[in-house]
Coordinates of C-alpha atoms and ligand atoms in Angstrom, one line a residue:
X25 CA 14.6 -180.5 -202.8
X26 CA 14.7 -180.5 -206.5
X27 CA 17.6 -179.5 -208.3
X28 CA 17.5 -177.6 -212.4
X29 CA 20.1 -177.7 -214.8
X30 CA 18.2 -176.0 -217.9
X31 CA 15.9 -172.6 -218.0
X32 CA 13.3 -175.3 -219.2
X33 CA 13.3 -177.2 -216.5
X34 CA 13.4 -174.2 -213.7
X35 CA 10.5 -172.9 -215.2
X36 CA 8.4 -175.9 -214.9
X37 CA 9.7 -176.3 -211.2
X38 CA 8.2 -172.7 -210.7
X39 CA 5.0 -173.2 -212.8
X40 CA 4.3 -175.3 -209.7
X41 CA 4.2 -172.8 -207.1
X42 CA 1.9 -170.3 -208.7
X43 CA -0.1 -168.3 -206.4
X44 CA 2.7 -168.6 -203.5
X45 CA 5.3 -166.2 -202.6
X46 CA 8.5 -167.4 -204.0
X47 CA 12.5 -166.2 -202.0
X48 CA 15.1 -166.5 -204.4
X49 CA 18.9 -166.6 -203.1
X50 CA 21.4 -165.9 -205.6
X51 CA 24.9 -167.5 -205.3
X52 CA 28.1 -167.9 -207.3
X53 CA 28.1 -170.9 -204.6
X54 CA 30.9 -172.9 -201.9
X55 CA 28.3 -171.8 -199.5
X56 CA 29.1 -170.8 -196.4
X57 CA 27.0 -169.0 -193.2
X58 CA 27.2 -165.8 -195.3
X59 CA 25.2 -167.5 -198.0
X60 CA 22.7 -169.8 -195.2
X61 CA 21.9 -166.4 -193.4
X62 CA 19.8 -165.4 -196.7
X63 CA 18.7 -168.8 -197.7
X64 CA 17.4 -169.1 -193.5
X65 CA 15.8 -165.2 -194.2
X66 CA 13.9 -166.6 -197.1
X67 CA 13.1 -169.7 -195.7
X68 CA 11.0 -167.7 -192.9
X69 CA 9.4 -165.3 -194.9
X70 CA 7.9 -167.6 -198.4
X71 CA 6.2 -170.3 -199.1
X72 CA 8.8 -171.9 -201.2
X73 CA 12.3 -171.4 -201.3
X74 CA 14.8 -171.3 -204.8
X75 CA 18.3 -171.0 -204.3
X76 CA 20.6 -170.5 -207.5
X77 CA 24.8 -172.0 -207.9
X78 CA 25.9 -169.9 -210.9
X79 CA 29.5 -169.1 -211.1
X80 CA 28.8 -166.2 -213.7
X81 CA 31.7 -166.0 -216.4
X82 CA 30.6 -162.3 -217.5
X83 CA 31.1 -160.6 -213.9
X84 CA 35.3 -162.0 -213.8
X85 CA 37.3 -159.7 -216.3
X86 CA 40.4 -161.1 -217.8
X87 CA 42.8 -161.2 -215.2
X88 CA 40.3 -162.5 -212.4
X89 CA 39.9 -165.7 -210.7
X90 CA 36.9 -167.4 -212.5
X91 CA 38.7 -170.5 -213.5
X92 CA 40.2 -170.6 -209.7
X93 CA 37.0 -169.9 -208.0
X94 CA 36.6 -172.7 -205.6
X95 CA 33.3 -175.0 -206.1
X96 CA 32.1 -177.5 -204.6
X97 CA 28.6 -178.5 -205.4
X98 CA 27.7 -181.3 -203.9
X99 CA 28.5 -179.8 -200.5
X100 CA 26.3 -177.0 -201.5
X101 CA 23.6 -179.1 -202.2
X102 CA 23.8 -180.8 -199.1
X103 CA 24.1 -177.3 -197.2
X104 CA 20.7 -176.3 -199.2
X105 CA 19.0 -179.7 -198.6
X106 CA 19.5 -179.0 -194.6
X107 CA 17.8 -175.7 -194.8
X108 CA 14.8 -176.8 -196.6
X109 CA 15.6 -174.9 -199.7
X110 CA 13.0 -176.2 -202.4
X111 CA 14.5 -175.9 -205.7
X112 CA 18.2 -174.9 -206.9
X113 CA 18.8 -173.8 -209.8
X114 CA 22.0 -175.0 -211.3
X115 CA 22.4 -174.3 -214.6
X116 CA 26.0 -174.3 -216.8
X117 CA 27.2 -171.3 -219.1
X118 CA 26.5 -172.5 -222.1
X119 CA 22.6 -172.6 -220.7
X120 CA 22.7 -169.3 -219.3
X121 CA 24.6 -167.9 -222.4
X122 CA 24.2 -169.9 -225.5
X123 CA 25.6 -169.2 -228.7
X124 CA 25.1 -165.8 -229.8
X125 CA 23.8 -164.1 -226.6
X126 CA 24.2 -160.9 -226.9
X127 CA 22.0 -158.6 -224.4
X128 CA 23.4 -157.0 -221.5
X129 CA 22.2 -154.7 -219.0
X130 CA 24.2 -151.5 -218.2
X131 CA 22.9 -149.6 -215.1
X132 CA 24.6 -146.1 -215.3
X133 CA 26.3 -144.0 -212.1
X134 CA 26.6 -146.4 -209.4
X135 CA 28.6 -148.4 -211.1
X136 CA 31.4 -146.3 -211.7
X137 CA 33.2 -146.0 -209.1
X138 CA 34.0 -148.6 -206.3
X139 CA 34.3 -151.9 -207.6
X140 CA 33.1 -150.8 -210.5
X141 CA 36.6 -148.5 -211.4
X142 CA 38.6 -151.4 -210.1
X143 CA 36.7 -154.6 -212.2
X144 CA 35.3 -152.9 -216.0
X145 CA 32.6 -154.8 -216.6
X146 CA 31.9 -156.2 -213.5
X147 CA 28.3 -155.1 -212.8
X148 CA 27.0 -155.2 -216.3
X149 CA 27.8 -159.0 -215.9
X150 CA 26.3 -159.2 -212.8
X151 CA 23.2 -156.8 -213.7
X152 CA 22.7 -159.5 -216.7
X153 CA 22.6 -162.2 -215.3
X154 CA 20.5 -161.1 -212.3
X155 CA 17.8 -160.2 -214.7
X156 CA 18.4 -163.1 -216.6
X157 CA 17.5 -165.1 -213.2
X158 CA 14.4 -162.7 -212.1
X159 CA 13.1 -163.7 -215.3
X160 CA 13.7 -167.6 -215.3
X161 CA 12.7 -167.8 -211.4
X162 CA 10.0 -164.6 -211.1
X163 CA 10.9 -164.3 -207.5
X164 CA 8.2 -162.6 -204.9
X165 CA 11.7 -161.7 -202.6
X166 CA 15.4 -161.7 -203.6
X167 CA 17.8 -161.3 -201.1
X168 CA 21.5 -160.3 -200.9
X169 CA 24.1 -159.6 -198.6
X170 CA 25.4 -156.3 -197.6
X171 CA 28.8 -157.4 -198.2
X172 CA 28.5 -156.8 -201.2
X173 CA 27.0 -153.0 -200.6
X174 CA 27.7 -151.8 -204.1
X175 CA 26.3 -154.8 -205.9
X176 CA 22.6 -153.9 -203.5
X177 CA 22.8 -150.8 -204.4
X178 CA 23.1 -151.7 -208.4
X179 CA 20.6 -154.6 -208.2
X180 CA 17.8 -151.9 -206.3
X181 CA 18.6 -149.3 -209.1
X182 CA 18.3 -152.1 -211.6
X183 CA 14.7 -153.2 -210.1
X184 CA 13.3 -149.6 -209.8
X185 CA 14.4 -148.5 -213.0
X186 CA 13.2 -151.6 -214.9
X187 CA 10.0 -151.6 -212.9
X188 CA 10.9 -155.2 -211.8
X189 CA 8.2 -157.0 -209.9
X190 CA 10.4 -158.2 -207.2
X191 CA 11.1 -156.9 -203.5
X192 CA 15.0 -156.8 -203.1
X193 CA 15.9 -157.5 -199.3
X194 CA 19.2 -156.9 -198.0
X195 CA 20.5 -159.0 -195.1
X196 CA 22.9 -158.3 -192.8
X197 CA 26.9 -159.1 -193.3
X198 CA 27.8 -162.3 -191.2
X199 CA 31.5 -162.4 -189.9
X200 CA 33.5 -165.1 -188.4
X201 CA 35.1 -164.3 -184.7
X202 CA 37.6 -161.6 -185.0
X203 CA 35.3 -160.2 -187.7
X204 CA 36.7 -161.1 -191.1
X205 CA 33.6 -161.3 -193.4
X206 CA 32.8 -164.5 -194.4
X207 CA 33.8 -165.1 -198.2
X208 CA 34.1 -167.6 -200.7
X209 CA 37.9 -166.8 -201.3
X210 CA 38.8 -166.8 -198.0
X211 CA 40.0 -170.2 -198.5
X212 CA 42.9 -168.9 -200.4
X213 CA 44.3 -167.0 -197.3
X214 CA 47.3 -169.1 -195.5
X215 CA 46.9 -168.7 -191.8
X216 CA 49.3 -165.5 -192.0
X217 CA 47.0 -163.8 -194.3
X218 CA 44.0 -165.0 -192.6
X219 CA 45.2 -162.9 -189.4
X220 CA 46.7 -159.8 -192.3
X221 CA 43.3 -160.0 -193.4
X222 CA 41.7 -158.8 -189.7
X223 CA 42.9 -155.3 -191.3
X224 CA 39.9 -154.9 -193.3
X225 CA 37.7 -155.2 -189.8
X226 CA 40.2 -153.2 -188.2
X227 CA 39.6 -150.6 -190.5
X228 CA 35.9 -150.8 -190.2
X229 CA 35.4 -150.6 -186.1
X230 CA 38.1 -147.6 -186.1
X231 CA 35.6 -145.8 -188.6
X232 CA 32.6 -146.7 -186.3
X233 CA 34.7 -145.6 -183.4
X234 CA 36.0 -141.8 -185.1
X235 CA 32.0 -141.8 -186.1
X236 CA 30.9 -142.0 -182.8
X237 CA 33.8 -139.8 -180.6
X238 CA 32.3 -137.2 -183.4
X239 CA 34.6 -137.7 -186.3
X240 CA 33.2 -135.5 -189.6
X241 CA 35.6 -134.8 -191.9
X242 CA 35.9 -137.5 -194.4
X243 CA 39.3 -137.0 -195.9
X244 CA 40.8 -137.1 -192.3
X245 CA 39.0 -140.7 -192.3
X246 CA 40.4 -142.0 -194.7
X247 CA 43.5 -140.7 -193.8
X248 CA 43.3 -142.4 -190.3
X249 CA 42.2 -145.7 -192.1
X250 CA 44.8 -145.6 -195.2
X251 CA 47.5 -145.2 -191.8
X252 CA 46.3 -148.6 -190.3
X253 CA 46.1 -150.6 -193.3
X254 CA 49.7 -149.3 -194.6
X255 CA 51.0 -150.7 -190.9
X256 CA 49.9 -154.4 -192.5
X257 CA 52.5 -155.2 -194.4
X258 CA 50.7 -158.2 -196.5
X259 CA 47.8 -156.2 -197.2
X260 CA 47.8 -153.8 -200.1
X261 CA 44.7 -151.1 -200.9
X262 CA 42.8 -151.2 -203.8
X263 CA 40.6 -148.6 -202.6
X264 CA 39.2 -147.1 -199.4
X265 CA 36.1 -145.1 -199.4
X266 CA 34.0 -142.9 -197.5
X267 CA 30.5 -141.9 -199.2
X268 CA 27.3 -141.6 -199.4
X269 CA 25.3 -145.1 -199.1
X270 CA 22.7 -144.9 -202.4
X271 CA 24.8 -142.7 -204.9
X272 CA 28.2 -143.8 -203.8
X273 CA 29.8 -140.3 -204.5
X274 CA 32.6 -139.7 -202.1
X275 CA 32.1 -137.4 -199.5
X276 CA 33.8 -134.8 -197.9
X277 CA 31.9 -134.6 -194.5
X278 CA 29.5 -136.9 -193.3
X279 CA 26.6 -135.2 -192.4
X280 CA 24.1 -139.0 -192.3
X281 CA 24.4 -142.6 -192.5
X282 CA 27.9 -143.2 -194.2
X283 CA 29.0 -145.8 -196.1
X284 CA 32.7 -147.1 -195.6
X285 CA 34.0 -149.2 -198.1
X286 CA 37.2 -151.3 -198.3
X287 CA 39.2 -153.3 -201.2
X288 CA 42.2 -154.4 -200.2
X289 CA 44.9 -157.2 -201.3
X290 CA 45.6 -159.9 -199.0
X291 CA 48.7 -161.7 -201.1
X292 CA 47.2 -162.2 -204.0
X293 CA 43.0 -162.7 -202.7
X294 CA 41.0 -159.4 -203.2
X295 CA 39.1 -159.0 -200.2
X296 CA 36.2 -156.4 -200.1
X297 CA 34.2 -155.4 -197.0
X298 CA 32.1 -152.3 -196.0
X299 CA 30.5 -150.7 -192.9
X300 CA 27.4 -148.1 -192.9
X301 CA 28.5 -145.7 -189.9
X302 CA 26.0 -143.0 -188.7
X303 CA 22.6 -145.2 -188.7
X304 CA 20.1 -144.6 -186.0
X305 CA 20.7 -147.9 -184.7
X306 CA 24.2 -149.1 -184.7
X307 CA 25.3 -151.6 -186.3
X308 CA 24.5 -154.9 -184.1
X309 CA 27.5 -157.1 -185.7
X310 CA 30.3 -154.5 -184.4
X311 CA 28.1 -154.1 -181.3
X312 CA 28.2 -158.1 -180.5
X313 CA 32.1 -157.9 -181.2
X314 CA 32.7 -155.5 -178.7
X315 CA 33.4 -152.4 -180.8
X316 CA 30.8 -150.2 -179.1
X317 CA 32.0 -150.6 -175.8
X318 CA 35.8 -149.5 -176.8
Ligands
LIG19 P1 28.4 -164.8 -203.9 O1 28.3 -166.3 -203.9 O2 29.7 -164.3 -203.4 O3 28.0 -164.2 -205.2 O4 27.3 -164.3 -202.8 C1 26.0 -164.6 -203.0 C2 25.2 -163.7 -202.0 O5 25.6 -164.0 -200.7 C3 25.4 -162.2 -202.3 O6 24.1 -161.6 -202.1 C4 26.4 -161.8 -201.2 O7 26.3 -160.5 -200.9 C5 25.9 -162.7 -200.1 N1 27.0 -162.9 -199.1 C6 28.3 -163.3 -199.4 N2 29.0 -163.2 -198.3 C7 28.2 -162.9 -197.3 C8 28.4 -162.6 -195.9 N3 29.6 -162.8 -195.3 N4 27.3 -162.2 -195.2 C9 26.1 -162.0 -195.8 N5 25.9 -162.2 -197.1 C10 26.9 -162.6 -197.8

């Protein structure tokens, strides 16, 4: 595994693998199996893999944890050295922002609402430095997690507007038992928030249950899930949404796939997590938990 600090030297590392297909993992890194799903995806389907440990300053606005976010990367490297991962990509702020950087990119509509309403300036920092990275690491494949639903949804507009030679491939959300999603910040929760936090799962197998015992009114789902989480008293709601899964509008009835969407406070961590009810095939995480068969 070779590890690159500077554009300079990333590019030379990728210089070396032209003519094979190249997956790229982006991380703000403190890996965990969330983050080793992806780099295992693109492990199987390239030639070589590139993994990147970025904590991006421009995506955390004022009041947000990016001096607290945790890091640790030497254990990340270690982590990528055991799934073969061929080059990380390491590089500091002042690389991936010198002095007088002053380009950003600003995809319209989708980010709006969701997490973009709650963080301004959120996914134009994370737009930015995605296309930054495209450019420095000219991925065949990028993959991301559907955790982060809004952020795939911004990152494909972003491709397909821009014409960007890269196949964006969206991996499924991996959940520790009980079903909290597996997150970087979860290390901040104390073992009282860590069980509050089951809420946001809560929330998300009582949509897929209303969907399936024919639950279509919206507003009356988000009623039923605003009910549960207000019966947790650490956890308080940032947002909770029900709409639809590429132009993120709300929706009043859910006629198709459906995506629910969750921000919620656990103390003082900001935990987000999302479910897309209605597809053909259900969802096989809530269907391993048990969910299904309630
Ligand atoms: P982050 O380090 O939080 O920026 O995440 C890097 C990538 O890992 C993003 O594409 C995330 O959506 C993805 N990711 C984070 N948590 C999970 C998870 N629990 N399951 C699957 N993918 C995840």
């Amino acid at each position: 595994m070779q590890v690159a600090t500077t554009v300079e030297g990333m590019r030379r590392l990728r210089s070396q693998a032209v003519g094979r297909t190249v997956g790229f993992v982006p991380t703000m890194g403190y890996l965990h199996e969330g983050h080793l799903s992806l780099v295992r995806r693109a492990r199987a389907e390239n030639d070589v893999v590139v993994a990147s440990i970025f904590v991006n300053p421009t995506q955390f606005g004022p009041t947000e944890d990016f001096e607290k976010y945790p890091r640790d990367p030497q254990r990340d490297l270690a982590l990528l050295q055991q799934e073969r991962t061929d080059i990380v990509f390491m590089p500091s702020a002042v690389e991936m922002y010198p002095e007088g950087f002053a380009t950003h990119i600003d995809v319209g509509g989708v980010t709006e609402v969701l997490e973009g309403a709650h963080r301004p300036g959120h996914f134009r920092g994370v737009a930015t430095v995605v296309l930054n990275l495209f450019n420095i690491v000219q991925p065949t494949r990028a993959y991301f997690g559907q955790k982060d639903a809004q952020q795939l949804v911004v990152i494909r507009k972003m491709v397909n507007d821009l014409k960007l030679n890269v196949e964006v491939v969206p991996c499924p959300t991996v959940r520790e038992t009980g079903g909290l999603a597996m997150s970087s910040r979860n290390v901040f929760l104390s073992p009282d928030e860590r069980r509050a936090a089951l809420i946001l799962f809560r929330a998300l197998s009582l949509s897929e249950r209303l969907w399936r015992t024919g639950e279509r009114d919206a507003g009356k789902l988000r009623d039923r899930l605003q009910g549960l989480v207000a019966r947790e008293p650490l956890a308080s709601v940032d947002y909770i949404s029900v709409a639809h899964p590429e132009t993120l509008q709300e929706l009043e009835s859910m006629d198709g796939p459906t995506l629910v969407s969750l921000a919620i406070r656990i103390g003082e961590t900001r935990l987000i997590d999302n479910l897309t009810v209605g597809e053909k095939r259900p969802s096989p995480v809530l269907a391993e938990l048990g969910v299904a068969a309630r």
